[in-house]
CSV table of C-alpha atoms and ligand atoms in Angstrom, one decimal:
chain,number,residue,atom,x,y,z
D,839,UNK,CA,80.2,37.4,56.2
D,840,UNK,CA,78.1,34.2,55.9
D,841,UNK,CA,75.7,35.1,52.9
D,842,UNK,CA,77.2,38.2,51.2
D,843,UNK,CA,74.6,40.6,49.5
D,844,UNK,CA,71.8,39.0,51.4
D,845,UNK,CA,70.3,38.4,54.5
D,846,UNK,CA,68.1,39.5,57.4
D,847,UNK,CA,68.9,43.2,58.9
D,848,UNK,CA,68.8,43.1,62.9
D,849,UNK,CA,68.3,46.2,65.1
D,850,UNK,CA,70.7,44.9,67.9
D,851,UNK,CA,69.4,45.2,71.5
D,852,UNK,CA,71.9,42.5,73.1
D,853,UNK,CA,75.0,40.8,71.5
D,854,UNK,CA,76.5,37.7,73.4
D,855,UNK,CA,80.2,37.7,73.7
D,856,UNK,CA,82.3,34.6,73.8
D,857,UNK,CA,85.6,32.7,74.2
D,858,UNK,CA,86.1,32.8,70.3
D,859,UNK,CA,85.8,36.5,70.4
D,860,UNK,CA,88.8,36.5,73.2
D,861,UNK,CA,90.9,34.9,70.8
D,862,UNK,CA,89.5,36.9,67.9
D,863,UNK,CA,91.1,40.0,69.4
D,864,UNK,CA,94.8,37.9,69.6
D,865,UNK,CA,94.6,36.7,66.5
D,866,UNK,CA,94.5,33.4,67.6
D,867,UNK,CA,91.2,31.9,66.1
D,868,UNK,CA,90.8,30.0,63.1
D,869,UNK,CA,88.8,33.1,61.6
D,870,UNK,CA,91.1,35.8,61.3
D,871,UNK,CA,89.1,38.6,59.4
D,872,UNK,CA,91.1,41.4,57.6
D,873,UNK,CA,91.8,44.5,60.3
D,874,UNK,CA,89.9,46.7,61.3
D,875,UNK,CA,87.0,44.4,61.7
D,876,UNK,CA,83.9,44.2,64.2
D,877,UNK,CA,83.5,41.1,65.8
D,878,UNK,CA,80.5,39.7,67.5
D,879,UNK,CA,79.2,36.1,66.6
D,880,UNK,CA,75.5,36.3,67.9
D,881,UNK,CA,72.8,39.0,68.8
D,882,UNK,CA,69.3,39.5,69.5
D,883,UNK,CA,67.2,42.2,68.2
D,884,UNK,CA,64.3,42.9,66.0
D,885,UNK,CA,64.1,42.3,62.1
D,886,UNK,CA,64.5,46.0,60.2
D,887,UNK,CA,64.3,43.8,56.7
D,888,UNK,CA,64.4,40.3,55.6
D,889,UNK,CA,65.2,38.6,52.3
D,890,UNK,CA,62.3,37.9,49.9
D,891,UNK,CA,60.9,34.2,50.6
D,892,UNK,CA,62.0,34.1,54.1
D,893,UNK,CA,59.3,33.6,56.7
D,894,UNK,CA,60.5,36.5,59.1
D,895,UNK,CA,59.4,40.1,58.8
D,896,UNK,CA,60.0,43.3,59.8
D,897,UNK,CA,59.3,44.0,63.3
D,898,UNK,CA,59.7,40.2,64.7
D,899,UNK,CA,61.9,39.3,67.1
D,900,UNK,CA,64.7,37.3,66.6
D,901,UNK,CA,68.0,35.5,67.9
D,902,UNK,CA,70.6,35.8,65.1
D,903,UNK,CA,73.9,34.4,64.1
D,904,UNK,CA,75.9,36.9,62.1
D,905,UNK,CA,79.4,35.2,63.1
D,906,UNK,CA,80.7,38.6,62.6
D,907,UNK,CA,79.8,42.2,63.1
D,908,UNK,CA,77.3,41.7,66.4
D,909,UNK,CA,79.0,44.4,68.4
D,910,UNK,CA,77.2,47.0,66.5
D,911,UNK,CA,73.8,48.6,66.4
D,912,UNK,CA,72.7,46.6,63.2
D,913,UNK,CA,73.9,43.8,62.3
D,914,UNK,CA,73.3,41.2,59.3
D,915,UNK,CA,72.5,37.6,59.8
D,916,UNK,CA,72.0,34.6,57.3
D,917,UNK,CA,68.0,34.0,57.3
D,918,UNK,CA,69.0,30.5,58.2
D,919,UNK,CA,70.5,31.2,61.4
D,920,UNK,CA,67.8,34.1,62.3
D,921,UNK,CA,65.2,32.2,64.2
D,922,UNK,CA,62.0,33.8,66.0
D,923,UNK,CA,62.8,34.5,70.1
D,924,UNK,CA,60.1,33.6,72.1
D,925,UNK,CA,58.5,36.0,74.4
D,926,UNK,CA,59.7,33.8,77.4
D,927,UNK,CA,63.2,35.2,76.6
D,928,UNK,CA,64.4,38.6,77.1
D,929,UNK,CA,67.0,39.8,74.2
D,930,UNK,CA,70.0,39.2,76.6
D,931,UNK,CA,69.1,35.9,77.0
D,932,UNK,CA,68.5,35.8,73.1
D,933,UNK,CA,72.0,36.8,72.8
D,934,UNK,CA,73.3,33.4,74.7
D,935,UNK,CA,70.9,31.2,72.6
D,936,UNK,CA,72.4,30.4,69.2
D,937,UNK,CA,76.3,29.7,70.0
D,938,UNK,CA,75.8,27.9,73.2
D,939,UNK,CA,72.6,25.8,72.8
D,940,UNK,CA,73.2,24.9,69.1
D,941,UNK,CA,76.8,23.7,70.0
D,942,UNK,CA,75.6,22.1,73.0
D,943,UNK,CA,72.8,20.0,71.2
D,944,UNK,CA,75.2,19.4,68.3
D,945,UNK,CA,77.8,17.8,70.4
D,946,UNK,CA,75.4,16.0,72.6
D,947,UNK,CA,73.1,14.8,70.3
D,948,UNK,CA,74.1,14.8,66.8
D,949,UNK,CA,77.8,13.9,67.5
D,950,UNK,CA,77.5,12.2,71.1
D,951,UNK,CA,74.5,10.4,70.6
D,952,UNK,CA,73.3,11.2,73.8
D,953,UNK,CA,69.9,9.2,74.6
D,954,UNK,CA,67.5,9.6,77.5
D,955,UNK,CA,68.2,7.7,80.5
D,956,UNK,CA,72.4,8.7,80.0
D,957,UNK,CA,74.3,10.3,82.6
D,958,UNK,CA,76.3,13.1,81.3
D,959,UNK,CA,79.5,14.8,82.9
D,960,UNK,CA,80.1,18.6,81.9
D,961,UNK,CA,82.9,20.0,82.2
D,962,UNK,CA,83.0,24.1,82.7
D,963,UNK,CA,79.8,23.4,83.7
D,964,UNK,CA,79.1,27.3,84.9
D,965,UNK,CA,80.0,28.5,81.8
D,966,UNK,CA,78.1,29.8,78.4
D,967,UNK,CA,78.7,25.9,76.8
D,968,UNK,CA,78.2,24.4,80.3
D,969,UNK,CA,75.2,25.9,81.4
D,970,UNK,CA,73.5,25.1,77.8
D,971,UNK,CA,74.7,21.6,78.0
D,972,UNK,CA,73.3,20.7,81.1
D,973,UNK,CA,69.8,22.3,80.0
D,974,UNK,CA,70.1,20.4,76.7
D,975,UNK,CA,70.9,17.4,78.6
D,976,UNK,CA,67.7,17.5,80.8
D,977,UNK,CA,65.7,18.5,77.9
D,978,UNK,CA,66.4,15.2,76.1
D,979,UNK,CA,66.0,13.4,79.4
D,980,UNK,CA,69.4,12.5,80.4
D,981,UNK,CA,71.0,13.6,83.8
D,982,UNK,CA,73.9,15.9,83.9
D,983,UNK,CA,77.0,16.0,86.2
D,984,UNK,CA,78.3,19.1,86.5
D,985,UNK,CA,82.5,19.8,87.0
D,986,UNK,CA,83.2,23.6,88.2
D,987,UNK,CA,85.9,25.5,90.2
D,988,UNK,CA,84.3,27.3,92.9
D,989,UNK,CA,81.4,27.6,95.2
D,990,UNK,CA,79.8,30.6,92.8
D,991,UNK,CA,80.2,28.5,89.8
D,992,UNK,CA,78.3,25.5,92.0
D,993,UNK,CA,75.3,27.7,92.4
D,994,UNK,CA,75.4,28.6,88.9
D,995,UNK,CA,75.4,24.8,87.7
D,996,UNK,CA,72.7,23.7,90.1
D,997,UNK,CA,70.3,26.6,88.9
D,998,UNK,CA,71.2,25.6,85.5
D,999,UNK,CA,69.7,22.0,86.4
D,1000,UNK,CA,72.7,20.2,87.2
D,1001,UNK,CA,71.7,16.8,89.0
D,1002,UNK,CA,75.0,16.9,91.0
D,1003,UNK,CA,77.9,18.9,91.3
D,1004,UNK,CA,81.6,17.8,91.5
D,1005,UNK,CA,84.3,20.2,91.9
D,1006,UNK,CA,87.5,20.2,89.5
D,1007,UNK,CA,90.3,19.9,92.1
D,1008,UNK,CA,88.9,17.2,94.1
D,1009,UNK,CA,88.4,13.4,93.1
D,1010,UNK,CA,85.3,14.6,90.5
D,1011,UNK,CA,86.6,11.2,88.3
D,1012,UNK,CA,85.9,8.9,91.2
D,1013,UNK,CA,82.8,10.8,92.5
D,1014,UNK,CA,81.5,10.7,88.8
D,1015,UNK,CA,81.9,7.2,88.7
D,1016,UNK,CA,80.2,6.6,92.0
D,1017,UNK,CA,77.3,9.2,91.4
D,1018,UNK,CA,76.6,7.4,87.9
D,1019,UNK,CA,76.7,3.8,89.2
D,1020,UNK,CA,79.7,2.6,87.6
D,1021,UNK,CA,80.6,5.3,85.0
D,1022,UNK,CA,79.2,8.1,82.9
D,1023,UNK,CA,78.2,7.2,79.3
D,1024,UNK,CA,79.2,11.1,77.9
D,1025,UNK,CA,81.5,13.8,78.4
D,1026,UNK,CA,81.3,17.2,77.5
D,1027,UNK,CA,84.7,18.5,77.6
D,1028,UNK,CA,85.0,22.8,76.5
D,1029,UNK,CA,87.9,22.8,79.0
D,1030,UNK,CA,90.6,20.4,77.7
D,1031,UNK,CA,94.0,20.5,79.7
D,1032,UNK,CA,95.2,17.9,82.0
D,1033,UNK,CA,91.6,16.8,82.9
D,1034,UNK,CA,91.1,14.9,79.8
D,1035,UNK,CA,92.7,11.3,80.7
D,1036,UNK,CA,90.7,11.3,83.6
D,1037,UNK,CA,87.6,12.1,81.6
D,1038,UNK,CA,88.3,8.8,79.7
D,1039,UNK,CA,88.7,6.8,83.1
D,1040,UNK,CA,85.6,8.2,84.0
D,1041,UNK,CA,83.3,6.3,81.4
D,1042,UNK,CA,81.2,3.7,81.5
D,1043,UNK,CA,81.7,0.9,78.6
D,1044,UNK,CA,80.3,2.4,75.5
D,1045,UNK,CA,81.1,5.8,76.7
D,1046,UNK,CA,82.0,8.6,75.0
D,1047,UNK,CA,84.0,12.1,75.5
D,1048,UNK,CA,82.6,15.2,73.0
D,1049,UNK,CA,86.1,17.3,72.6
D,1050,UNK,CA,84.5,21.0,72.3
D,1051,UNK,CA,87.1,23.2,73.5
D,1052,UNK,CA,90.2,24.1,75.2
D,1053,UNK,CA,89.7,27.0,77.6
D,1054,UNK,CA,92.4,25.5,79.7
D,1055,UNK,CA,94.8,26.7,77.1
D,1056,UNK,CA,96.6,23.1,76.5
D,1057,UNK,CA,95.4,20.7,73.9
D,1058,UNK,CA,95.5,16.9,75.6
D,1059,UNK,CA,97.2,13.9,73.6
D,1060,UNK,CA,95.0,10.4,73.9
D,1061,UNK,CA,96.9,7.6,74.7
D,1062,UNK,CA,94.9,5.1,72.0
D,1063,UNK,CA,95.3,1.9,73.8
D,1064,UNK,CA,93.1,3.1,76.6
D,1065,UNK,CA,90.2,3.7,74.0
D,1066,UNK,CA,90.9,0.1,73.1
D,1067,UNK,CA,91.0,-1.9,76.6
D,1068,UNK,CA,87.9,0.0,77.8
D,1069,UNK,CA,85.6,0.0,74.7
D,1070,UNK,CA,85.4,4.0,74.5
D,1071,UNK,CA,85.2,6.7,71.9
D,1072,UNK,CA,86.9,10.2,71.7
D,1073,UNK,CA,84.7,12.1,69.2
D,1074,UNK,CA,85.6,15.8,68.3
D,1075,UNK,CA,82.7,18.2,67.6
D,1076,UNK,CA,83.1,21.3,65.9
D,1077,UNK,CA,79.7,23.1,65.4
D,1078,UNK,CA,80.4,25.9,63.3
D,1079,UNK,CA,82.5,24.0,60.4
D,1080,UNK,CA,79.6,21.4,60.4
D,1081,UNK,CA,76.6,23.3,60.1
D,1082,UNK,CA,77.6,26.4,57.8
D,1083,UNK,CA,77.2,25.0,54.6
D,1084,UNK,CA,74.0,23.0,55.8
D,1085,UNK,CA,71.2,25.4,56.0
D,1086,UNK,CA,68.5,22.7,56.6
D,1087,UNK,CA,70.4,21.7,59.7
D,1088,UNK,CA,70.6,24.8,61.1
D,1089,UNK,CA,66.6,25.0,60.9
D,1090,UNK,CA,66.4,21.6,62.2
D,1091,UNK,CA,68.3,22.8,65.2
D,1092,UNK,CA,67.0,26.0,65.7
D,1093,UNK,CA,63.5,23.8,65.7
D,1094,UNK,CA,65.1,21.1,68.3
D,1095,UNK,CA,66.0,24.3,70.6
D,1096,UNK,CA,62.6,25.9,70.4
D,1097,UNK,CA,60.6,22.7,71.4
D,1098,UNK,CA,63.2,22.2,74.5
D,1099,UNK,CA,62.4,26.4,75.0
D,1100,UNK,CA,58.3,26.0,74.7
D,1101,UNK,CA,59.1,23.1,77.4
D,1102,UNK,CA,60.6,24.9,80.2
D,1103,UNK,CA,64.0,23.3,79.4
D,1104,UNK,CA,66.1,25.8,77.8
D,1105,UNK,CA,66.4,29.3,79.8
D,1106,UNK,CA,69.8,30.8,78.7
D,1107,UNK,CA,72.2,31.8,82.2
D,1108,UNK,CA,73.2,35.4,81.6
D,1109,UNK,CA,76.0,36.7,83.8
D,1110,UNK,CA,77.7,40.0,83.6
D,1111,UNK,CA,76.2,42.5,81.4
D,1112,UNK,CA,78.5,45.4,79.8
D,1113,UNK,CA,77.5,48.6,77.4
D,1114,UNK,CA,78.4,48.1,74.3
D,1115,UNK,CA,81.2,50.9,74.8
D,1116,UNK,CA,82.9,48.6,77.6
D,1117,UNK,CA,83.3,45.5,75.5
D,1118,UNK,CA,86.9,45.5,76.2
D,1119,UNK,CA,85.9,44.9,79.7
D,1120,UNK,CA,83.5,41.8,79.0
D,1121,UNK,CA,86.5,40.1,77.2
D,1122,UNK,CA,89.0,40.4,79.8
D,1123,UNK,CA,85.9,39.2,82.4
D,1124,UNK,CA,86.3,35.8,80.0
D,1125,UNK,CA,89.8,35.7,79.5
D,1126,UNK,CA,90.5,36.0,83.9
D,1127,UNK,CA,88.2,33.1,84.1
D,1128,UNK,CA,85.6,35.3,86.1
D,1129,UNK,CA,82.7,34.6,83.9
D,1130,UNK,CA,79.7,32.4,84.4
D,1131,UNK,CA,76.9,32.0,82.3
D,1132,UNK,CA,76.7,34.1,79.1
D,1133,UNK,CA,78.1,37.4,78.9
D,1134,UNK,CA,76.5,40.1,76.9
D,1135,UNK,CA,76.7,43.7,75.7
D,1136,UNK,CA,73.4,45.8,75.9
D,1137,UNK,CA,72.7,48.5,73.6
A,1069,LIG,N1,83.4,22.9,69.2
A,1069,LIG,C1,82.6,24.1,69.1
A,1069,LIG,O1,82.0,24.1,68.1
A,1069,LIG,C2,82.4,25.1,69.9
A,1069,LIG,C3,81.3,26.1,70.1
A,1069,LIG,C4,81.0,27.0,71.1
A,1069,LIG,C5,82.3,27.4,71.9
A,1069,LIG,N2,83.2,26.7,71.7
A,1069,LIG,C6,84.6,26.7,72.9
A,1069,LIG,O2,84.1,26.3,74.3
A,1069,LIG,C7,84.9,26.6,75.0
A,1069,LIG,C8,83.8,26.7,76.1
A,1069,LIG,O3,83.2,28.5,75.7
A,1069,LIG,P1,82.3,29.0,76.7
A,1069,LIG,O4,81.5,29.9,76.3
A,1069,LIG,O5,81.7,27.9,77.6
A,1069,LIG,O6,83.1,29.7,77.8
A,1069,LIG,P2,82.9,30.2,79.3
A,1069,LIG,O7,81.6,30.9,79.5
A,1069,LIG,O8,84.4,31.4,79.3
A,1069,LIG,O9,83.3,28.8,80.4
A,1069,LIG,C9,84.6,28.3,80.2
A,1069,LIG,C10,84.8,27.6,81.5
A,1069,LIG,O10,86.1,26.9,81.2
A,1069,LIG,C11,86.6,26.6,82.7
A,1069,LIG,N3,88.1,26.9,82.4
A,1069,LIG,C12,89.1,26.2,83.0
A,1069,LIG,N4,90.3,26.6,82.5
A,1069,LIG,C13,89.8,27.5,82.2
A,1069,LIG,C14,91.1,28.8,82.1
A,1069,LIG,N5,92.5,28.7,82.1
A,1069,LIG,N6,90.6,29.9,81.5
A,1069,LIG,C15,89.4,30.2,81.5
A,1069,LIG,N7,88.1,29.2,81.7
A,1069,LIG,C16,88.6,28.2,81.9
A,1069,LIG,C17,85.9,27.8,83.4
A,1069,LIG,O11,85.2,26.7,84.4
A,1069,LIG,P3,86.0,26.5,86.0
A,1069,LIG,O12,86.4,27.7,86.5
A,1069,LIG,O13,84.8,25.6,86.7
A,1069,LIG,O14,86.8,25.1,85.3
A,1069,LIG,C18,85.0,28.2,82.4
A,1069,LIG,O15,83.7,28.7,83.2
A,1069,LIG,C19,85.5,27.7,74.5
A,1069,LIG,O16,86.9,26.9,74.0
A,1069,LIG,C20,85.1,27.8,73.1
A,1069,LIG,O17,86.1,28.4,71.9
A,1069,LIG,C21,83.3,25.5,71.0
């Protein structure tokens, strides 16, 4: 759908499943394709054919972002959102690469201006965006404090590389301030809901909260006097809306992620995997807050 009439044809081996697909099944996502449609924003597999002039050719292993149509045996993806998949990553990890890691880079580095030596608080840290954010933070030399809701998710966040883990039902704001020596520099928030004010309170002077999503269901409101009093910022990060019209930026972010894969920082955390025919079960797992890492469909 992103490049009608052209694109890279990919024989799909694995398809990533994410929160937007849950919303799409209810018609609650910003993208509302006419029914019937095939969901599936990202896949990994082998190139069947590539447009003329593309650096890709038949037989290449790739991670690709078709936006729709990924829950299928064959998908079509724009050339600028199709990236060589290094041997270090398997197909399921490839299907977990683009949405989460490009979002993490875009949110933290491009929008949030994250620098080496800073501390990042990551909400929903055992989830897809969360685990990617921990790894990208480590890759740029920052330190990640993870916020999670259970023992199992704590383990996942630690395995992803979190330096510290705090609990969403505990005194996480005070703990984060203590662990960061007075306040964190950046908060990555894919969760939203009623924790938002405490995210602002957990910041150091000059700190930023990057708004990434609202898995908790409600959209927080900000009393802007808090921003003035503490010299902090709230920043929106909508990856898709920003990058889709900018092919070069996608290649640039893909290049940065490739460097982090080579350096061993990016290793997508894959959770549950289902056969294609059980896609509905995969969506229910995410909807029920039961997913850790990336949920994938295998073909
Ligand atoms: N802005 C962008 O460009 C962009 C790009 C990609 C994704 N997103 C958004 O980012 C969000 C996270 O995506 P994801 O793939 O990381 O999701 P995910 O893997 O399902 O993780 C989300 C995390 O949210 C937490 N959570 C808190 N309350 C929840 C609830 N009521 N239901 C479900 N989860 C809840 C859970 O962690 P705990 O149980 O530990 O609290 C969960 O691990 C989604 O809203 C997605 O649409 C935005």
